[in-house]
Structures are given as C-alpha cells and as structure tokens.
Short mmCIF file of C-alpha atoms and ligand atoms in Angstrom, two decimals:
data_model
loop_
_atom_site.label_atom_id
_atom_site.label_comp_id
_atom_site.label_asym_id
_atom_site.label_seq_id
_atom_site.Cartn_x
_atom_site.Cartn_y
_atom_site.Cartn_z
CA UNK E 281 107.09 18.57 163.40
CA UNK E 282 109.73 19.79 161.16
CA UNK E 283 112.73 17.79 159.83
CA UNK E 284 115.30 19.43 157.72
CA UNK E 285 115.25 17.16 154.41
CA UNK E 286 118.44 15.79 152.59
CA UNK E 287 119.42 17.24 149.58
CA UNK E 288 120.06 16.54 146.49
CA UNK E 289 123.78 17.58 147.15
CA UNK E 290 123.76 14.85 150.01
CA UNK E 291 123.72 12.23 147.33
CA UNK E 292 126.84 10.88 145.19
CA UNK E 293 126.70 12.28 141.83
CA UNK E 294 126.78 8.87 140.10
CA UNK E 295 123.89 8.26 141.74
CA UNK E 296 122.22 11.89 140.54
CA UNK E 297 123.22 11.02 137.33
CA UNK E 298 121.84 7.45 137.11
CA UNK E 299 118.44 8.89 138.55
CA UNK E 300 118.64 11.47 135.31
CA UNK E 301 119.55 8.47 132.57
CA UNK E 302 116.48 6.47 133.78
CA UNK E 303 114.04 10.01 134.07
CA UNK E 304 114.19 9.29 137.89
CA UNK E 305 114.74 12.44 140.76
CA UNK E 306 113.99 11.78 144.04
CA UNK E 307 111.12 13.72 145.99
CA UNK E 308 112.88 14.77 149.09
CA UNK E 309 115.34 17.16 147.97
CA UNK E 310 112.29 18.75 146.42
CA UNK E 311 109.15 18.16 148.92
CA UNK E 312 109.08 21.52 150.10
CA UNK E 313 108.68 23.33 147.10
CA UNK E 314 105.55 21.59 146.31
CA UNK E 315 104.03 20.69 149.85
CA UNK E 316 105.68 24.09 151.66
CA UNK E 317 103.86 23.82 155.20
CA UNK E 318 101.08 25.84 156.12
CA UNK E 319 99.63 27.36 153.50
CA UNK E 320 101.36 27.46 149.70
CA UNK E 321 103.91 29.71 148.89
CA UNK E 322 102.16 32.12 145.42
CA UNK E 323 104.68 32.93 142.59
CA UNK E 324 102.43 35.44 141.94
CA UNK E 325 102.53 38.70 142.58
CA UNK E 326 100.39 41.37 143.32
CA UNK E 327 100.50 44.29 141.00
CA UNK E 328 98.60 47.70 139.41
CA UNK E 329 97.87 47.86 136.43
CA UNK E 330 96.55 52.15 135.63
CA UNK E 331 94.28 51.79 132.52
CA UNK E 332 95.87 55.74 131.80
CA UNK E 333 99.27 53.89 130.90
CA UNK E 334 97.56 50.88 129.23
CA UNK E 335 95.40 52.98 127.09
CA UNK E 336 97.85 54.74 124.64
CA UNK E 337 99.73 50.99 123.75
CA UNK E 338 96.53 49.50 123.22
CA UNK E 339 94.88 52.51 120.63
CA UNK E 340 98.59 51.79 119.46
CA UNK E 341 98.26 48.18 118.69
CA UNK E 342 95.25 49.02 116.83
CA UNK E 343 97.34 51.43 114.29
CA UNK E 344 100.22 48.94 114.39
CA UNK E 345 98.31 45.08 113.85
CA UNK E 346 95.29 45.27 112.01
CA UNK E 347 92.61 43.15 113.38
CA UNK E 348 92.58 40.55 110.81
CA UNK E 349 96.38 39.78 112.05
CA UNK E 350 95.19 39.72 115.33
CA UNK E 351 91.55 37.58 115.37
CA UNK E 352 91.82 38.96 119.25
CA UNK E 353 93.90 42.57 119.48
CA UNK E 354 94.59 42.41 123.63
CA UNK E 355 97.28 43.12 126.02
CA UNK E 356 97.69 40.91 128.37
CA UNK E 357 98.08 41.92 132.10
CA UNK E 358 100.97 39.96 132.94
CA UNK E 359 101.91 38.76 136.53
CA UNK E 360 105.96 40.68 137.56
CA UNK E 361 105.53 37.39 139.82
CA UNK E 362 106.19 34.90 136.07
CA UNK E 363 108.15 37.35 134.60
CA UNK E 364 108.03 39.20 131.68
CA UNK E 365 105.48 37.32 128.82
CA UNK E 366 103.41 35.46 131.54
CA UNK E 367 100.25 34.82 129.83
CA UNK E 368 98.19 35.67 133.56
CA UNK E 369 97.70 37.61 136.09
CA UNK E 370 97.61 34.70 139.30
CA UNK E 371 97.74 30.78 139.13
CA UNK E 372 94.16 30.52 137.36
CA UNK E 373 93.19 34.30 136.21
CA UNK E 374 93.87 35.93 133.01
CA UNK E 375 93.44 39.03 132.44
CA UNK E 376 93.70 41.36 128.89
CA UNK E 377 92.59 44.68 127.43
CA UNK E 378 91.21 44.29 124.52
CA UNK E 379 90.06 47.36 121.62
CA UNK E 380 88.05 46.98 118.51
CA UNK E 381 87.88 49.69 116.67
CA UNK E 382 84.45 51.41 114.73
CA UNK E 383 83.42 48.95 111.88
CA UNK E 384 86.17 46.45 112.77
CA UNK E 385 84.74 42.49 113.72
CA UNK E 386 86.63 39.69 115.41
CA UNK E 387 85.94 36.19 113.76
CA UNK E 388 83.96 33.75 115.82
CA UNK E 389 86.01 31.26 117.44
CA UNK E 390 85.25 29.04 120.17
CA UNK E 391 87.05 27.17 122.75
CA UNK E 392 87.85 25.07 125.97
CA UNK E 393 88.43 27.57 128.48
CA UNK E 394 85.38 29.95 129.74
CA UNK E 395 85.84 33.92 129.33
CA UNK E 396 84.11 36.72 130.79
CA UNK E 397 84.49 40.68 129.40
CA UNK E 398 83.52 43.97 131.70
CA UNK E 399 82.92 46.95 129.42
CA UNK E 400 85.70 49.80 130.12
CA UNK E 401 84.75 52.51 127.68
CA UNK E 402 83.29 53.14 124.66
CA UNK E 403 79.90 52.23 123.66
CA UNK E 404 78.62 50.52 120.18
CA UNK E 405 79.90 47.37 120.26
CA UNK E 406 78.71 44.06 120.60
CA UNK E 407 79.13 39.96 121.72
CA UNK E 408 77.24 37.44 119.73
CA UNK E 409 77.59 34.69 122.09
CA UNK E 410 75.67 31.31 120.82
CA UNK E 411 73.52 33.72 118.40
CA UNK E 412 72.86 35.81 121.48
CA UNK E 413 73.80 39.03 120.75
CA UNK E 414 74.54 40.95 123.34
CA UNK E 415 75.19 44.62 123.83
CA UNK E 416 78.16 45.96 125.58
CA UNK E 417 78.06 48.90 128.08
CA UNK E 418 80.55 49.73 130.43
CA UNK E 419 80.68 48.19 133.39
CA UNK E 420 78.58 45.39 131.76
CA UNK E 421 79.67 41.02 132.99
CA UNK E 422 79.39 39.39 129.92
CA UNK E 423 79.86 35.82 129.65
CA UNK E 424 81.29 33.55 126.92
CA UNK E 425 81.16 30.17 128.65
CA UNK E 426 83.99 27.45 127.60
CA UNK E 427 82.56 25.73 124.09
CA UNK E 428 80.17 28.95 123.34
CA UNK E 429 80.55 30.77 119.64
CA UNK E 430 81.64 33.86 120.22
CA UNK E 431 82.54 36.58 118.12
CA UNK E 432 82.91 40.90 118.71
CA UNK E 433 81.49 43.41 116.15
CA UNK E 434 81.57 47.15 116.69
CA UNK E 435 78.62 49.70 114.64
CA UNK E 436 79.83 53.13 117.28
CA UNK E 437 82.23 55.53 116.28
CA UNK E 438 85.02 55.61 119.25
CA UNK E 439 87.00 53.01 119.84
CA UNK E 440 85.79 50.02 122.47
CA UNK E 441 87.94 48.94 125.30
CA UNK E 442 86.98 46.16 127.21
CA UNK E 443 88.81 44.04 130.50
CA UNK E 444 88.61 39.87 129.32
CA UNK E 445 88.68 37.79 132.10
CA UNK E 446 89.60 33.85 131.99
CA UNK E 447 90.48 30.79 133.10
CA UNK E 448 92.62 30.32 130.33
CA UNK E 449 96.17 29.39 132.79
CA UNK E 450 94.11 26.42 134.28
CA UNK E 451 93.66 25.15 130.93
CA UNK E 452 96.62 25.27 129.42
CA UNK E 453 98.47 23.67 132.40
CA UNK E 454 95.76 20.77 132.03
CA UNK E 455 96.92 20.41 128.36
CA UNK E 456 93.65 21.10 127.55
CA UNK E 457 93.25 24.64 125.84
CA UNK E 458 92.48 24.60 122.29
CA UNK E 459 90.12 26.94 119.67
CA UNK E 460 88.08 26.54 116.84
CA UNK E 461 87.00 28.75 114.20
CA UNK E 462 84.02 29.73 112.13
CA UNK E 463 83.07 32.70 110.47
CA UNK E 464 80.54 35.50 112.09
CA UNK E 465 76.93 33.75 113.64
CA UNK E 466 73.55 35.41 112.54
CA UNK E 467 72.29 36.86 115.54
CA UNK E 468 68.43 35.79 116.44
CA UNK E 469 66.58 38.65 116.70
CA UNK E 470 65.57 39.44 120.26
CA UNK E 471 66.99 40.97 123.20
CA UNK E 472 69.80 39.30 125.02
CA UNK E 473 68.43 37.19 128.44
CA UNK E 474 68.96 39.89 130.79
CA UNK E 475 66.28 42.35 128.87
CA UNK E 476 63.60 39.54 127.49
CA UNK E 477 63.47 36.64 130.32
CA UNK E 478 65.72 37.76 133.55
CA UNK E 479 64.39 41.23 134.13
CA UNK E 480 64.13 40.64 138.38
CA UNK E 481 65.34 38.99 141.38
CA UNK E 482 63.29 35.90 142.21
CA UNK E 483 61.68 35.52 138.73
CA UNK E 484 62.76 32.97 136.39
CA UNK E 485 60.50 32.18 132.67
CA UNK E 486 58.34 28.93 134.05
CA UNK E 487 59.59 26.12 132.72
CA UNK E 488 58.12 24.00 130.02
CA UNK E 489 57.68 20.05 130.06
CA UNK E 490 58.69 20.20 126.81
CA UNK E 491 61.75 22.16 126.81
CA UNK E 492 63.89 18.92 127.20
CA UNK E 493 67.74 20.35 127.56
CA UNK E 494 68.38 22.92 130.70
CA UNK E 495 70.42 25.66 129.76
CA UNK E 496 73.26 25.97 131.73
CA UNK E 497 74.26 29.49 130.90
CA UNK E 498 70.45 30.97 130.74
CA UNK E 499 71.74 34.58 131.35
CA UNK E 500 75.53 36.10 129.29
CA UNK E 501 74.73 39.95 130.15
CA UNK E 502 74.86 41.27 133.37
CA UNK E 503 74.17 45.13 132.68
CA UNK E 504 75.72 47.23 134.99
CA UNK E 505 73.08 49.75 135.08
CA UNK E 506 71.29 47.13 137.22
CA UNK E 507 74.20 46.27 139.57
CA UNK E 508 75.34 49.14 140.41
CA UNK E 509 71.69 50.03 141.46
CA UNK E 510 71.56 47.41 143.81
CA UNK E 511 75.02 47.97 145.22
CA UNK E 512 73.44 51.15 146.58
CA UNK E 513 70.39 50.08 147.89
CA UNK E 514 72.06 47.23 149.90
CA UNK E 515 74.82 49.83 150.65
CA UNK E 516 72.23 51.77 152.01
CA UNK E 517 70.93 49.78 154.83
CA UNK E 518 74.61 47.38 155.49
CA UNK E 519 76.26 48.45 158.63
CA UNK E 520 79.63 50.56 158.69
CA UNK E 521 82.62 48.32 157.73
CA UNK E 522 80.15 45.35 155.89
CA UNK E 523 80.80 44.50 153.07
CA UNK E 524 78.42 45.78 150.28
CA UNK E 525 79.14 43.00 147.69
CA UNK E 526 76.72 41.21 145.50
CA UNK E 527 77.90 37.75 143.51
CA UNK E 528 76.90 37.12 140.15
CA UNK E 529 75.47 34.18 140.13
CA UNK E 530 73.69 31.79 137.17
CA UNK E 531 69.55 33.18 137.77
CA UNK E 532 68.12 29.48 137.61
CA UNK E 533 70.10 27.43 140.11
CA UNK E 534 72.30 30.31 142.32
CA UNK E 535 75.35 29.05 141.49
CA UNK E 536 78.50 30.52 140.04
CA UNK E 537 78.27 31.86 136.62
CA UNK E 538 81.21 30.22 135.41
CA UNK E 539 82.44 26.79 136.17
CA UNK E 540 86.23 28.00 137.44
CA UNK E 541 85.45 32.01 137.93
CA UNK E 542 83.44 33.78 140.47
CA UNK E 543 82.75 37.50 140.13
CA UNK E 544 81.50 40.25 142.37
CA UNK E 545 80.18 43.76 142.17
CA UNK E 546 81.60 45.61 145.27
CA UNK E 547 80.64 49.40 146.68
CA UNK E 548 83.03 50.51 148.95
CA UNK E 549 81.42 53.63 151.18
CA UNK E 550 83.21 56.99 151.54
CA UNK E 551 85.23 56.53 154.98
CA UNK E 552 84.58 52.91 154.99
CA UNK E 553 87.79 50.69 155.13
CA UNK E 554 86.89 47.12 153.84
CA UNK E 555 89.53 44.09 155.72
CA UNK E 556 87.94 40.44 154.06
CA UNK E 557 89.65 37.51 155.60
CA UNK E 558 92.27 35.52 153.67
CA UNK E 559 91.07 33.16 151.30
CA UNK E 560 93.02 30.43 149.41
CA UNK E 561 91.82 32.10 146.07
CA UNK E 562 93.01 34.60 143.85
CA UNK E 563 92.07 37.88 142.32
CA UNK E 564 91.83 40.05 140.25
CA UNK E 565 89.98 43.74 141.11
CA UNK E 566 88.50 45.97 138.39
CA UNK E 567 87.74 49.49 139.07
CA UNK E 568 84.34 50.49 137.27
CA UNK E 569 84.09 53.93 139.06
CA UNK E 570 85.23 55.85 141.64
CA UNK E 571 89.01 56.66 143.23
CA UNK E 572 90.79 54.61 146.53
CA UNK E 573 93.08 52.85 147.34
CA UNK E 574 94.24 49.13 148.75
CA UNK E 575 96.87 47.26 150.65
CA UNK E 576 97.97 43.92 149.36
CA UNK E 577 100.12 41.89 152.03
CA UNK E 578 101.73 45.64 152.73
CA UNK E 579 101.86 47.15 149.00
CA UNK E 580 99.78 50.28 148.39
CA UNK E 581 97.96 50.87 145.37
CA UNK E 582 96.05 54.13 144.38
CA UNK E 583 93.24 53.51 141.78
CA UNK E 584 90.85 55.32 139.95
CA UNK E 585 88.39 54.80 137.46
CA UNK E 586 89.51 51.58 134.77
CA UNK E 587 92.65 50.51 136.88
CA UNK E 588 93.17 46.65 137.56
CA UNK E 589 94.93 44.99 140.07
CA UNK E 590 95.56 41.78 141.38
CA UNK E 591 96.33 39.94 144.64
CA UNK E 592 97.44 36.28 144.68
CA UNK E 593 96.73 33.59 147.22
CA UNK E 594 95.67 34.16 151.27
CA UNK E 595 96.98 37.86 150.09
CA UNK E 596 95.60 40.33 153.11
CA UNK E 597 93.65 43.10 151.45
CA UNK E 598 92.27 46.26 152.60
CA UNK E 599 90.13 48.88 150.65
CA UNK E 600 89.27 52.20 151.03
CA UNK E 601 86.99 54.34 148.77
CA UNK E 602 88.77 58.44 148.66
CA UNK E 603 86.61 61.24 148.61
CA UNK E 604 83.02 61.93 148.42
CA UNK E 605 81.68 59.25 146.28
CA UNK E 606 81.46 55.78 146.88
CA UNK E 607 83.86 53.26 144.47
CA UNK E 608 82.70 50.29 142.25
CA UNK E 609 84.96 47.36 141.65
CA UNK E 610 84.50 44.01 139.82
CA UNK E 611 86.23 41.47 141.90
CA UNK E 612 87.31 38.42 139.95
CA UNK E 613 88.80 35.25 141.38
CA UNK E 614 88.78 31.62 141.40
CA UNK E 615 86.84 30.63 144.33
CA UNK E 616 84.13 28.27 142.71
CA UNK E 617 87.06 25.93 141.18
CA UNK E 618 88.85 25.75 144.52
CA UNK E 619 85.05 25.04 146.08
CA UNK E 620 84.77 22.21 143.41
CA UNK E 621 88.22 20.47 144.43
CA UNK E 622 87.06 21.06 148.19
CA UNK E 623 89.66 23.29 149.41
CA UNK E 624 88.12 26.70 149.51
CA UNK E 625 89.39 28.29 152.46
CA UNK E 626 89.20 31.56 154.63
CA UNK E 627 91.58 32.00 157.31
CA UNK E 628 91.55 35.26 160.59
CA UNK E 629 93.32 38.48 159.30
CA UNK E 630 96.97 37.62 161.30
O1 GTQ N 876 87.34 37.50 122.99
O2 GTQ N 876 87.57 35.70 122.31
O3 GTQ N 876 91.83 37.90 125.75
O4 GTQ N 876 89.25 34.24 123.06
C1 GTQ N 876 92.37 35.84 124.88
C2 GTQ N 876 91.68 35.19 124.16
C3 GTQ N 876 90.14 37.34 124.25
C4 GTQ N 876 88.42 36.88 123.03
C5 GTQ N 876 91.55 37.13 125.08
C6 GTQ N 876 89.91 35.14 123.47
C7 GTQ N 876 89.35 36.73 123.65
#
C-alpha cells in the first residue's frame, strides 16, 4: 500500500509558523525522507580515488605542513555525494591517506572511534598501540581500537604512506567523538603479537588462570605476506567464480577484529568475474596489487595498485582482474555494526 502523503504546502502558513515558533514539525511531509519504501536511499556516491593522482598532493602536503602543525598529515577521501569536505567516504566509513616522512613522529593520542591502517608505500614506519610496536609493511593491516593509545614513527629513508580507515562518521553522528593526547609511548621490547603469539591458525596461547583481564584485541597487526599466501592457497582449490576472500577476525573469539568495521582480503583470479549479492553494508575497496575493473551501480572503475574506491549500501558490484596476474584487494565494510544492530541483510542481484 502506498498512499500519497500530505505536503508542507498543504498546511496553512500561519499553522506552519505556529509549529516553528514552538520547535515542532509535522512528520508526514518528511516521512518518506526518513522511511523510504523497500530499501534505503543512500546519499553516498560511489567513487574511485586514483593513487597516482593523490600521491603528489599528499607529498606536497609534506612540504606545506610540518607534522607538528598537522598532528596527523592526512588527505581525506571525501564522498562526492555529500559535497566538498565531507569527512567520510560512506555513511560509516572514513578513509584518508596519511604521510609520514623519515624521522617524523605523529604524537600519541587516543580517541573513541576505532581505526585501522593499510600500508600503501614505503618501509621503516611503525605504529605503537598501547605499548605494542607494530612494524608497517606494504599491505599490512594494523588496528588501533577505540580507546587505545597510538603514535606513529618512521626510522626509514623514504616517505611512508598508508590508508587510514575509521568509524569516525558514526562517532560524530553519535556526538561521541573526542581525543586525548599524551607523550610518545615507550614501546615494550618484544615483537608484536602476530610475530610472538598468533603465528598459526588454530593455535592461541594457552590461557593462564592468573590472567584475569581478557585482552579484547589480542592481535593488532595482520601481516600481508601471510594474508596473500593464505589467499593464494584458498584460490588454488576454489571453484571458478567462487569468492576467494578471507575475513580478518579476532583470533581468540572469531569475531570481527573491530566492533563496527570489518575487513576482508580478496583475490581476484585472472579471467573471473566476481558478482556478490547486494548487501545492506557499505564498503571501501583498496587495491593492494594487480589491475582490474569494478562496476558499481553501473559506473565503471578501472583500477591499479594503491587505488581506492567506494560502494554505498545495497550497491550492485562486480569485480574483474585484468591481465594474467591475480589482483588483491582489501574490503573495508560496516557489516559488524549492522549485525550488532540486527539489520544486516543480503539480497539477490536484480
Ligand atoms: O593516525 O591516529 O586519518 O586520529 C584520522 C584520525 C588518522 C591517526 C586519521 C586519526 C588518525
């Protein structure tokens, strides 16, 4: 049943004025804005950010703005559907490209939103997360969960660039976003948990009864070398057209590695087209290596290494690798949040 609802213009001017004076508004003229029929009507628009176009401007920011004047030297990937300066790529997902030059440090802070980084270019940088020093190599995923202290440093010789993903837009919407600052952390003198405790699937450190406080984020770094090897092995035995995709999870619980954002690593084999169902979640795809093409709601994005593109909620997306090599992508999405709120869904493609 679909009735045509009354409009604001149906109402006498003096009645509308009286409502306004009392900070009131009629629901029915705005009902379909907030409750459209059948599916949400996203404001976000799919977009491709080419790394080779962003990179020179990010390096220029390195000359224009000292890191002390930036705290974090980042160019934000802004959703064209929301106009200039939007601090988000989709409803929930913020992504930005961050530059750290050799010898620079970005001071310690912690904030309510959660973050993760995907390393794009350069060697020698590291992030210290609650005292754990996480090296950053290309393709690594490094978590900084909400409330965790983190600072960045760089002991290499070339600029380092990484992609930040945060659930910042959600926290801003909730009026829950703020940060605290502190001096640089003294890192513990031991390798991060991915190199000391969680080296092999199915093996976790034996739980000691004396350890009373469970660590909610036992592993903060997911080295790309292992992810790529695992994908190659999975792909070797997957049927053609079957998704070769691995979920980044908390190794102790199997749950998403952050509360609101999820991450998967995908391998697209040459010649195969991947056409997942429509999903109520939004996504940002980052190309770790390879070339290919994705079609998002009919819009064609040809991509290569280090490019990033977005897909709003319920997008129809297809991916295809080009050439003879597989392509590797990381998908950032907000399904964990939607599952926690009880409304995540998938629908068949039209
Ligand atoms: O590196 O801590 O892109 O706090 C935005 C906010 C990066 C960071 C961002 C941040 C950071």
